Coordinates of C-alpha atoms in Angstrom, one line a residue:
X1 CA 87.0 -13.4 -66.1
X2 CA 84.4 -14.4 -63.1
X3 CA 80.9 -12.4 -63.4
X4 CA 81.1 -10.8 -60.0
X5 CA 77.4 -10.3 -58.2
X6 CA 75.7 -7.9 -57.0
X7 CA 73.9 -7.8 -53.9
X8 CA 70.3 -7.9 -54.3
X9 CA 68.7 -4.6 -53.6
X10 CA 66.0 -4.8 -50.9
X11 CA 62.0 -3.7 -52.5
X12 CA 61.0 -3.4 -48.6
X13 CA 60.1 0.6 -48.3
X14 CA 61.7 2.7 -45.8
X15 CA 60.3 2.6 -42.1
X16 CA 58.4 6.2 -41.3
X17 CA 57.1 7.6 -38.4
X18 CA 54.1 5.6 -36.8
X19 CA 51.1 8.5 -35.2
X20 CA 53.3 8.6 -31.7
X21 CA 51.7 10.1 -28.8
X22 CA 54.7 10.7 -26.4
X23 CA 55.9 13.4 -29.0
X24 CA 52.4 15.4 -28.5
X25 CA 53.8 19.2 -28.3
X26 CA 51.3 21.4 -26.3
X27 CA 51.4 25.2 -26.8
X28 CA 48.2 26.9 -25.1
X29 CA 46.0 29.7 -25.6
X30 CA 47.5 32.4 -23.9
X31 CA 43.8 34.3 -24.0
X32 CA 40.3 31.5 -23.4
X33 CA 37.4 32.4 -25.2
X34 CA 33.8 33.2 -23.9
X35 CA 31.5 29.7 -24.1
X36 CA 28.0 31.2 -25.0
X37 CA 25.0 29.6 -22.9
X38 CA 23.0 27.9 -25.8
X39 CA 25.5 27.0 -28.7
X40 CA 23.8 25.8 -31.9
X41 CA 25.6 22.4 -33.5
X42 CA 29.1 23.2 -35.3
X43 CA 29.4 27.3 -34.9
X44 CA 31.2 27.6 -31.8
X45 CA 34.2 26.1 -31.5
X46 CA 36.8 25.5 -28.2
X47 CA 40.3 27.1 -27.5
X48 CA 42.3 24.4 -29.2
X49 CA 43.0 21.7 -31.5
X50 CA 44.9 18.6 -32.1
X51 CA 47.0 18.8 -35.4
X52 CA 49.7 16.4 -37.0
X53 CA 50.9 15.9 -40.6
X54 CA 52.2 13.0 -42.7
X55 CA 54.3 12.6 -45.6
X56 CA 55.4 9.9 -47.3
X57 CA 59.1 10.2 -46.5
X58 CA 58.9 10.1 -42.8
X59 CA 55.7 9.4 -41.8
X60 CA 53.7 11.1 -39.2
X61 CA 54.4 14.8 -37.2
X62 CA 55.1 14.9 -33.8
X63 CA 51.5 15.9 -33.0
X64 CA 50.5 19.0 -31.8
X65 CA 48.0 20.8 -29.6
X66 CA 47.3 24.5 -30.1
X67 CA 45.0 27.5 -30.6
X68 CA 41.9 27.1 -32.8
X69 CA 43.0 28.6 -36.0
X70 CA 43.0 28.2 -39.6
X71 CA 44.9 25.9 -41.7
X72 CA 47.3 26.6 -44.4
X73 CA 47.3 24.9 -47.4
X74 CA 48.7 24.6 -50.7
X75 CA 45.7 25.2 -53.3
X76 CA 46.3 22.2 -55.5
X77 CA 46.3 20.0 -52.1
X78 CA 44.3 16.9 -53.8
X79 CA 41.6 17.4 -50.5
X80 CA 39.7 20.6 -52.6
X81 CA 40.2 18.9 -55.8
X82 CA 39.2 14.7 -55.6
X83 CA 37.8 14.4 -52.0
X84 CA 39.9 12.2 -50.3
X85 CA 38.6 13.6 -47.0
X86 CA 37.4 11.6 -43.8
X87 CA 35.9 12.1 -40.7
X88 CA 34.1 10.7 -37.6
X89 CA 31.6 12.3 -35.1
X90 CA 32.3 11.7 -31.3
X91 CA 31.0 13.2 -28.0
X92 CA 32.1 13.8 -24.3
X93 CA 30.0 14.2 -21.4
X94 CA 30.4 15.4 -17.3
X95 CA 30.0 12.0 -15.6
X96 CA 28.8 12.1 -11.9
X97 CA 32.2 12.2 -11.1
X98 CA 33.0 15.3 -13.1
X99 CA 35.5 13.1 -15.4
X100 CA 35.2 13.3 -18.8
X101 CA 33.7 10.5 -20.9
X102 CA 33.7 9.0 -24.4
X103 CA 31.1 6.8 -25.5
X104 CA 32.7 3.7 -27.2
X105 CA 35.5 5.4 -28.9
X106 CA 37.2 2.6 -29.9
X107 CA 34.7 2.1 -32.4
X108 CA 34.7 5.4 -33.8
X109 CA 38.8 5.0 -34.3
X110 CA 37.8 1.6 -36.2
X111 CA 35.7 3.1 -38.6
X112 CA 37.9 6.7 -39.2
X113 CA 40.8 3.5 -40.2
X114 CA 37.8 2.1 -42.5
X115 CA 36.8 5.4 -43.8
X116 CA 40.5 6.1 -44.1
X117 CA 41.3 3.0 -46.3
X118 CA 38.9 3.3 -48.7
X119 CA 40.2 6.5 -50.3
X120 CA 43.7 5.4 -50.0
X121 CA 44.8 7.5 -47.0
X122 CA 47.7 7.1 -44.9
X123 CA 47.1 4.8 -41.8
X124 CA 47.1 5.5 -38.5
X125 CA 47.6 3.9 -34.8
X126 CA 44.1 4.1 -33.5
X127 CA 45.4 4.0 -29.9
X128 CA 47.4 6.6 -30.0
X129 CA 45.4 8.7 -32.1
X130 CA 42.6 8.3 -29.4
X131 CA 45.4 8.9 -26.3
X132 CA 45.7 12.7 -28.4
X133 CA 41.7 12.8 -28.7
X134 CA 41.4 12.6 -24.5
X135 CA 44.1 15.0 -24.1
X136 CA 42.8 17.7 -26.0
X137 CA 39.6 16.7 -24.3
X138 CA 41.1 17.2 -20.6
X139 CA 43.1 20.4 -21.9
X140 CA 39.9 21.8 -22.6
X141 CA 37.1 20.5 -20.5
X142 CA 35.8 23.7 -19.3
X143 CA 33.7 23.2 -22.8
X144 CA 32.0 20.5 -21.9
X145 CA 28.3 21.2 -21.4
X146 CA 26.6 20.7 -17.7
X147 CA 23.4 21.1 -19.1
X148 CA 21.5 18.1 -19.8
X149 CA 20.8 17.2 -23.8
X150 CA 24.0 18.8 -23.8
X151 CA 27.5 17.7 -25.0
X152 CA 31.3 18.6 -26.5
X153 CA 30.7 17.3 -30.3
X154 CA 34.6 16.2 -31.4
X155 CA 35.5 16.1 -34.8
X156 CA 38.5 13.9 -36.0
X157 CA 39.3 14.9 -39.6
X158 CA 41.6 13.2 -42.0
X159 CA 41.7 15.6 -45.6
X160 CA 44.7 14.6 -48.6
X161 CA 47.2 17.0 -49.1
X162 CA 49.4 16.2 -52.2
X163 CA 50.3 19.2 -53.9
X164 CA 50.0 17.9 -57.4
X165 CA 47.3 17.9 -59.9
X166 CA 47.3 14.4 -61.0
X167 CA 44.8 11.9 -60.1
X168 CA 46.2 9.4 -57.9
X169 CA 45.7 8.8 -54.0
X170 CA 47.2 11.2 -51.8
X171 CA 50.3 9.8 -50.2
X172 CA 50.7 12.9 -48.0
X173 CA 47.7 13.9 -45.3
X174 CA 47.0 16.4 -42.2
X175 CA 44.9 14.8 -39.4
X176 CA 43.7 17.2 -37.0
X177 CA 40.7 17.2 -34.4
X178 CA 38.5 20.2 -33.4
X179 CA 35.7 20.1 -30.4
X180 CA 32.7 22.4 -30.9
X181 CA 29.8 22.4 -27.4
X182 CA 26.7 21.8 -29.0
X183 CA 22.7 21.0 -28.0
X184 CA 19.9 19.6 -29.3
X185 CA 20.7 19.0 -32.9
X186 CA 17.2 19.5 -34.1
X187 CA 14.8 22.1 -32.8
X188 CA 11.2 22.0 -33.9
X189 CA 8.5 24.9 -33.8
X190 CA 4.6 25.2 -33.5
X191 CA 2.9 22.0 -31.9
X192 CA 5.0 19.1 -33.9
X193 CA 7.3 17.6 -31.8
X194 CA 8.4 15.1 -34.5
X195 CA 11.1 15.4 -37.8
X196 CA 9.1 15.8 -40.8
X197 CA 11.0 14.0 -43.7
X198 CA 10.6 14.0 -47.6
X199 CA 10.9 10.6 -49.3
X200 CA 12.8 11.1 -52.3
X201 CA 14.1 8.4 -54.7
X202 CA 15.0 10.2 -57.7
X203 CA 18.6 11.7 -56.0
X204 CA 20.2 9.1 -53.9
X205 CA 22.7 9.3 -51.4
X206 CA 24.6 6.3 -52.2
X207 CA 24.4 2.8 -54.0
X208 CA 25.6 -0.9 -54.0
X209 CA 29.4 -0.7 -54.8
X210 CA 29.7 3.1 -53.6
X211 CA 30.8 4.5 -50.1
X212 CA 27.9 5.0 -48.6
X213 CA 29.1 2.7 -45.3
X214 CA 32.1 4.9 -45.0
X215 CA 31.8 8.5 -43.1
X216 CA 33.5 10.5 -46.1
X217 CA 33.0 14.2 -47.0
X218 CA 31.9 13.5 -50.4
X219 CA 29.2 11.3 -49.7
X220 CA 27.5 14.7 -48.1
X221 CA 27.3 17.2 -50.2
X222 CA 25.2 15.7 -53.3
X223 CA 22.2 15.9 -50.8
X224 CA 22.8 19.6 -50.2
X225 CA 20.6 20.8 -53.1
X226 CA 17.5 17.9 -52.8
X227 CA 17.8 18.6 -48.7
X228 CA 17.4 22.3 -49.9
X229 CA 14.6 21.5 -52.2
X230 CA 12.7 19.4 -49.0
X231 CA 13.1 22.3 -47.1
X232 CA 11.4 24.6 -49.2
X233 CA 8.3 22.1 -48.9
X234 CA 8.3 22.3 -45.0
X235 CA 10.9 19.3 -44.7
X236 CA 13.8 19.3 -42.6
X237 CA 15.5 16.3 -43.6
X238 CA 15.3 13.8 -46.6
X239 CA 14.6 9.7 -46.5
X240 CA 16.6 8.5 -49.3
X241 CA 15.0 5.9 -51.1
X242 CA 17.2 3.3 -53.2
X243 CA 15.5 1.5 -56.4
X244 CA 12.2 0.8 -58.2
X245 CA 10.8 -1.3 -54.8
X246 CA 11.6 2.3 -52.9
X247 CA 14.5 0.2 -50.4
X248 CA 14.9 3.0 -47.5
X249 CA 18.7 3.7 -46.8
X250 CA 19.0 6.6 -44.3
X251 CA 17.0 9.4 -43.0
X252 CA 19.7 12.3 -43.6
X253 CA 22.4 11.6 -41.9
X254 CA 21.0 9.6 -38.9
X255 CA 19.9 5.6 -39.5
X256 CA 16.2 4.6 -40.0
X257 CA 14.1 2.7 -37.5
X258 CA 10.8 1.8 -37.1
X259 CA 8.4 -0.1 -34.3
X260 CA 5.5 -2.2 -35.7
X261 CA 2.7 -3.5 -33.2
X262 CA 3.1 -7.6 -33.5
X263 CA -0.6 -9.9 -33.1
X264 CA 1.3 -11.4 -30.9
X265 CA 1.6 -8.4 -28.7
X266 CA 5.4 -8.3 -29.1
X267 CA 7.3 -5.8 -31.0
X268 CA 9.4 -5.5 -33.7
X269 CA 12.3 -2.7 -34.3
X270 CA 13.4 -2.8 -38.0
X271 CA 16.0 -1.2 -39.6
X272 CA 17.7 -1.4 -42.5
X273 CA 20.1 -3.9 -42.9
X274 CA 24.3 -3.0 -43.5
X275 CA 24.4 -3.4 -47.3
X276 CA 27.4 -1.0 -48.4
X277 CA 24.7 1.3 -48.9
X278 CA 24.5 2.7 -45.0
X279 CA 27.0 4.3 -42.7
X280 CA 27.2 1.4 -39.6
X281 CA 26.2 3.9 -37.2
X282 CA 27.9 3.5 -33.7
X283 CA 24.1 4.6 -32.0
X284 CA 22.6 2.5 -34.3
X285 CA 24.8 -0.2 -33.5
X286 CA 24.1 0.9 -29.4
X287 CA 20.1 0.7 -29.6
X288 CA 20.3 -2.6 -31.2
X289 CA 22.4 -4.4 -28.8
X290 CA 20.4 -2.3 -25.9
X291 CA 16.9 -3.8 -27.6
X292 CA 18.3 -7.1 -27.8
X293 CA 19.6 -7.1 -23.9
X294 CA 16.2 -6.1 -22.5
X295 CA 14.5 -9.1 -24.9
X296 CA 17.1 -12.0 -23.3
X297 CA 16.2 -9.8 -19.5
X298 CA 19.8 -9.2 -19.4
X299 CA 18.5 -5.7 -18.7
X300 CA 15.4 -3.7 -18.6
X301 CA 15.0 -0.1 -20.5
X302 CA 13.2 2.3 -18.9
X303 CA 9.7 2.6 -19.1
X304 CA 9.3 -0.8 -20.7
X305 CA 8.0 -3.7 -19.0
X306 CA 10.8 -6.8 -18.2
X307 CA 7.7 -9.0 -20.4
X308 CA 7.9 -6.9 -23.3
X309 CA 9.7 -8.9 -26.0
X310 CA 11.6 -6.3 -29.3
X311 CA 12.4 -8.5 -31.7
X312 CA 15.1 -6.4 -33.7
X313 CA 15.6 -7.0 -37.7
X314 CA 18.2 -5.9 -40.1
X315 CA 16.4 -6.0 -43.4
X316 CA 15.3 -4.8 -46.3
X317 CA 12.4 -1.9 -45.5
X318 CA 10.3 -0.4 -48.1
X319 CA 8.5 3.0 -48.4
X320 CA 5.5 0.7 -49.8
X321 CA 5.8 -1.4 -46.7
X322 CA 5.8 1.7 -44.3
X323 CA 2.9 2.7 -45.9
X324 CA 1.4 -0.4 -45.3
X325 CA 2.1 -0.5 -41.5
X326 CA 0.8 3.1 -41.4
X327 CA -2.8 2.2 -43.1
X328 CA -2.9 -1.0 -40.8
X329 CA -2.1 1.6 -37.8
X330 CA 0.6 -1.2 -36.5
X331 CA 3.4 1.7 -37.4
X332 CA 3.8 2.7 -33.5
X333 CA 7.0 4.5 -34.1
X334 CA 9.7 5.6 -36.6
X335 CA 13.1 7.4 -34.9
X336 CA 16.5 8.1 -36.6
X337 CA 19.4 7.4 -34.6
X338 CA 22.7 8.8 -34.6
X339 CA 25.6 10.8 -32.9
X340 CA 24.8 14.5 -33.6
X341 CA 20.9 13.5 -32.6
X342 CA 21.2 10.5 -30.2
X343 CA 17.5 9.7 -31.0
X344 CA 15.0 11.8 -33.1
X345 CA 11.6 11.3 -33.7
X346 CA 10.6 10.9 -37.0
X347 CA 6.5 12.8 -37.2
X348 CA 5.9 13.0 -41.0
X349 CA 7.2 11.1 -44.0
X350 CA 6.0 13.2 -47.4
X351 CA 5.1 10.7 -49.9
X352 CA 3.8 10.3 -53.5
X353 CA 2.1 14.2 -52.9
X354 CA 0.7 13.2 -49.2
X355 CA 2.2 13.2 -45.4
X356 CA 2.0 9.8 -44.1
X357 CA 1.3 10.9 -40.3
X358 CA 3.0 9.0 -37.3
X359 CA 2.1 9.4 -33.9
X360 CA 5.4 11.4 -33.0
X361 CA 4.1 14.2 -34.5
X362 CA 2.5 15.5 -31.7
X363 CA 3.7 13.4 -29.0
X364 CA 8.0 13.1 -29.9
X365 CA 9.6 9.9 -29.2
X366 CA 7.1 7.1 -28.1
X367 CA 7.8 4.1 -25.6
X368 CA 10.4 2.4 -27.3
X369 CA 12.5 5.3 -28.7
X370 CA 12.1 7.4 -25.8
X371 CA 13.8 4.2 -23.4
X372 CA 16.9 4.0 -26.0
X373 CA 17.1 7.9 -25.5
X374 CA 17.2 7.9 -21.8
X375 CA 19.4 4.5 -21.4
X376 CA 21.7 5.6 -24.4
X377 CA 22.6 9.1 -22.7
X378 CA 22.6 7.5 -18.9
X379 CA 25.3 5.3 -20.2
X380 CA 27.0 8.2 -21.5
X381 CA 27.5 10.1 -18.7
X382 CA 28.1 7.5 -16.7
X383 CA 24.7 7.4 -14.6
X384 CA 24.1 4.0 -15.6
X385 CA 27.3 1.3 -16.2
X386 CA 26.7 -1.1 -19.3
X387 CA 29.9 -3.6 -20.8
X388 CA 32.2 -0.4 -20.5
X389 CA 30.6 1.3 -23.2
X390 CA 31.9 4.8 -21.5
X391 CA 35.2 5.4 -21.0
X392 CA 36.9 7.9 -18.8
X393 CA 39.5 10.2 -20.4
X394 CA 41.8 9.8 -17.7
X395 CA 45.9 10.9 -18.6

């Protein structure tokens, strides 16, 4: 009697729902709230939000944009219990034209797909996802800030939510965006005008093989306690310090330049080079590429003379060596860079039981960080044009 054979089954997994933006359900606020005139960074936030789920049986929601509200969730979703939460931070701006604007956004989708990837998330279309992110932002544009130093901060959040105890990667997830109007991320008192930071080396905030160049939720909060600790000793932010030759990483949250004075009368910008230890910051990123431009006189920053060469380097920068520059007085300026802060200057650095001084305490940003500033925030509200960094979020 013949054998008779089966088909072979197919191992290909089922096609789910791709992140669609033609299904976007809008249901509006039927009451608007009150903007406030000065809103401190992350407390206020705007009418609505963009919310869609995904699950590994049919892939993504149809997306949906509603009132500002609370989330439910089940309490053994794996986000409260192993961290597999991501975000990004993004901002829009009034250009001249009143349209709203996004400053490289593209980029910031990139990295939330990085971020995403590396604690086994579900992907996502980064094009659509970003088509959702401008509607929400035109739906309620009435929050972005006029006032200048002013913007609408937007938060894309990607958290786990398999409802099982187990630890394995979450093969369900909610992605949802929020916008909050925010100002000046750091305000300083008395006559400093500069960050005062604490070098600390004994808690790190990440290390070769971790995640520290991905924008998760867990790489934040182990700084919450030595950030407490700094501020109790007139600090407001930590430099985290990596190994026994004291490598710097990041200065809180923001990346870590400096300027040192050349014999040569030229300049150098150094920063910290992309090891796995650093988040590749998008301003970072920005003020390099600006520096570089005005060197090769493909443009000129403000304030700084078309003969002024700034050589930029990505490399390894010591506390020791910052010290160094400082004695020498060739340390013109230090600045952290970032989206929250744009550019901040740095006036203090606490190390080894003294303050190493720099001149932005009591002057802010000097020549060089003060022309990334204005440039930086010209491009993106649209004053100034540059390689399309700013995009309109037109429907």
């Amino acid at each position: 009697m013949a054998i008779q054979k089966t088909a072979p089954t197919s191992s290909t997994k089922p096609q789910v729902a791709p992140l669609d933006a033609s299904k976007l359900v809008i249901n509006l606020a039927t009451t608007l709230k009150e903007i406030p005139d000065d809103p401190y960074f992350g407390q206020v936030k705007s009418d609505h939000m963009l919310v869609v789920s995904y699950e590994p049986e049919t892939g993504w929601s149809a997306p949906e944009i509603k009132p500002y509200g609370p989330l439910s969730l089940d309490p053994a979703a794996s986000c409260f219990h192993y961290c597999p939460n991501v975000f990004e931070g993004m901002k829009a701006y009034l250009g001249p034209d009143g349209e709203a604007r996004l400053f490289r956004p593209k980029r910031n989708m990139a990295r939330l797909t990085r971020s995403a990837e590396r604690v086994a998330l579900p992907p996502f279309d980064e094009d659509a996802l970003l088509v959702l992110i401008k509607r929400l932002i035109n739906i309620d544009a009435r929050w972005i800030p006029t006032k200048p130093g002013h913007s609408l901060y937007i938060r894309p959040t990607i958290i786990g939510t398999r409802t099982a105890l187990g630890v394995a990667a979450s093969d369900s997830a909610l992605l949802y965006v929020i916008l909050t109007p925010t100002g000046p991320y750091f305000t300083t008192t008395g006559k400093a005008k500069g960050v005062p930071l604490l070098a600390v080396g004994k808690s790190v905030r990440s290390w070769p093989g971790g995640t520290g160049a991905h924008k998760l939720g867990l790489n934040y909060a182990p700084g919450f306690l030595p950030q407490r600790l700094a501020a109790e000793q007139g600090y407001d932010q930590i430099l985290w310090l990596l190994g026994d030759d004291q490598r710097i990483t990041e200065a809180g949250s923001m990346n870590f330049l400096i300027v040192v004075q050349r014999d040569d009368g030229d300049l150098d910008v150094i920063t910290p080079p992309l090891d796995g230890t650093i988040l590749p910051g998008l301003t970072r990123l920005s003020c390099l590429e600006l520096l570089d431009a005005h060197t090769a006189q493909k443009t000129v920053l403000p304030g700084i003379p078309a003969s002024q060469k700034l050589h930029t380097h990505e490399r390894t920068l010591t506390m020791p060596e910052i010290a160094g520059y400082s004695e020498a007085g060739t340390l013109l300026e230090a600045f952290g860079v970032g989206t929250a802060v744009a550019v901040a200057p740095i006036g203090r650095i606490g190390y080894e039981g003294r303050d190493l001084v720099l001149p932005s305490e009591n002057t802010g940003l000097g020549d060089v960080g003060r022309a990334l500033l204005e440039r930086i925030l010209d491009i993106q509200t649209g004053k100034v044009e540059w390689e399309d960094w700013s995009e309109t979020c037109e429907d």
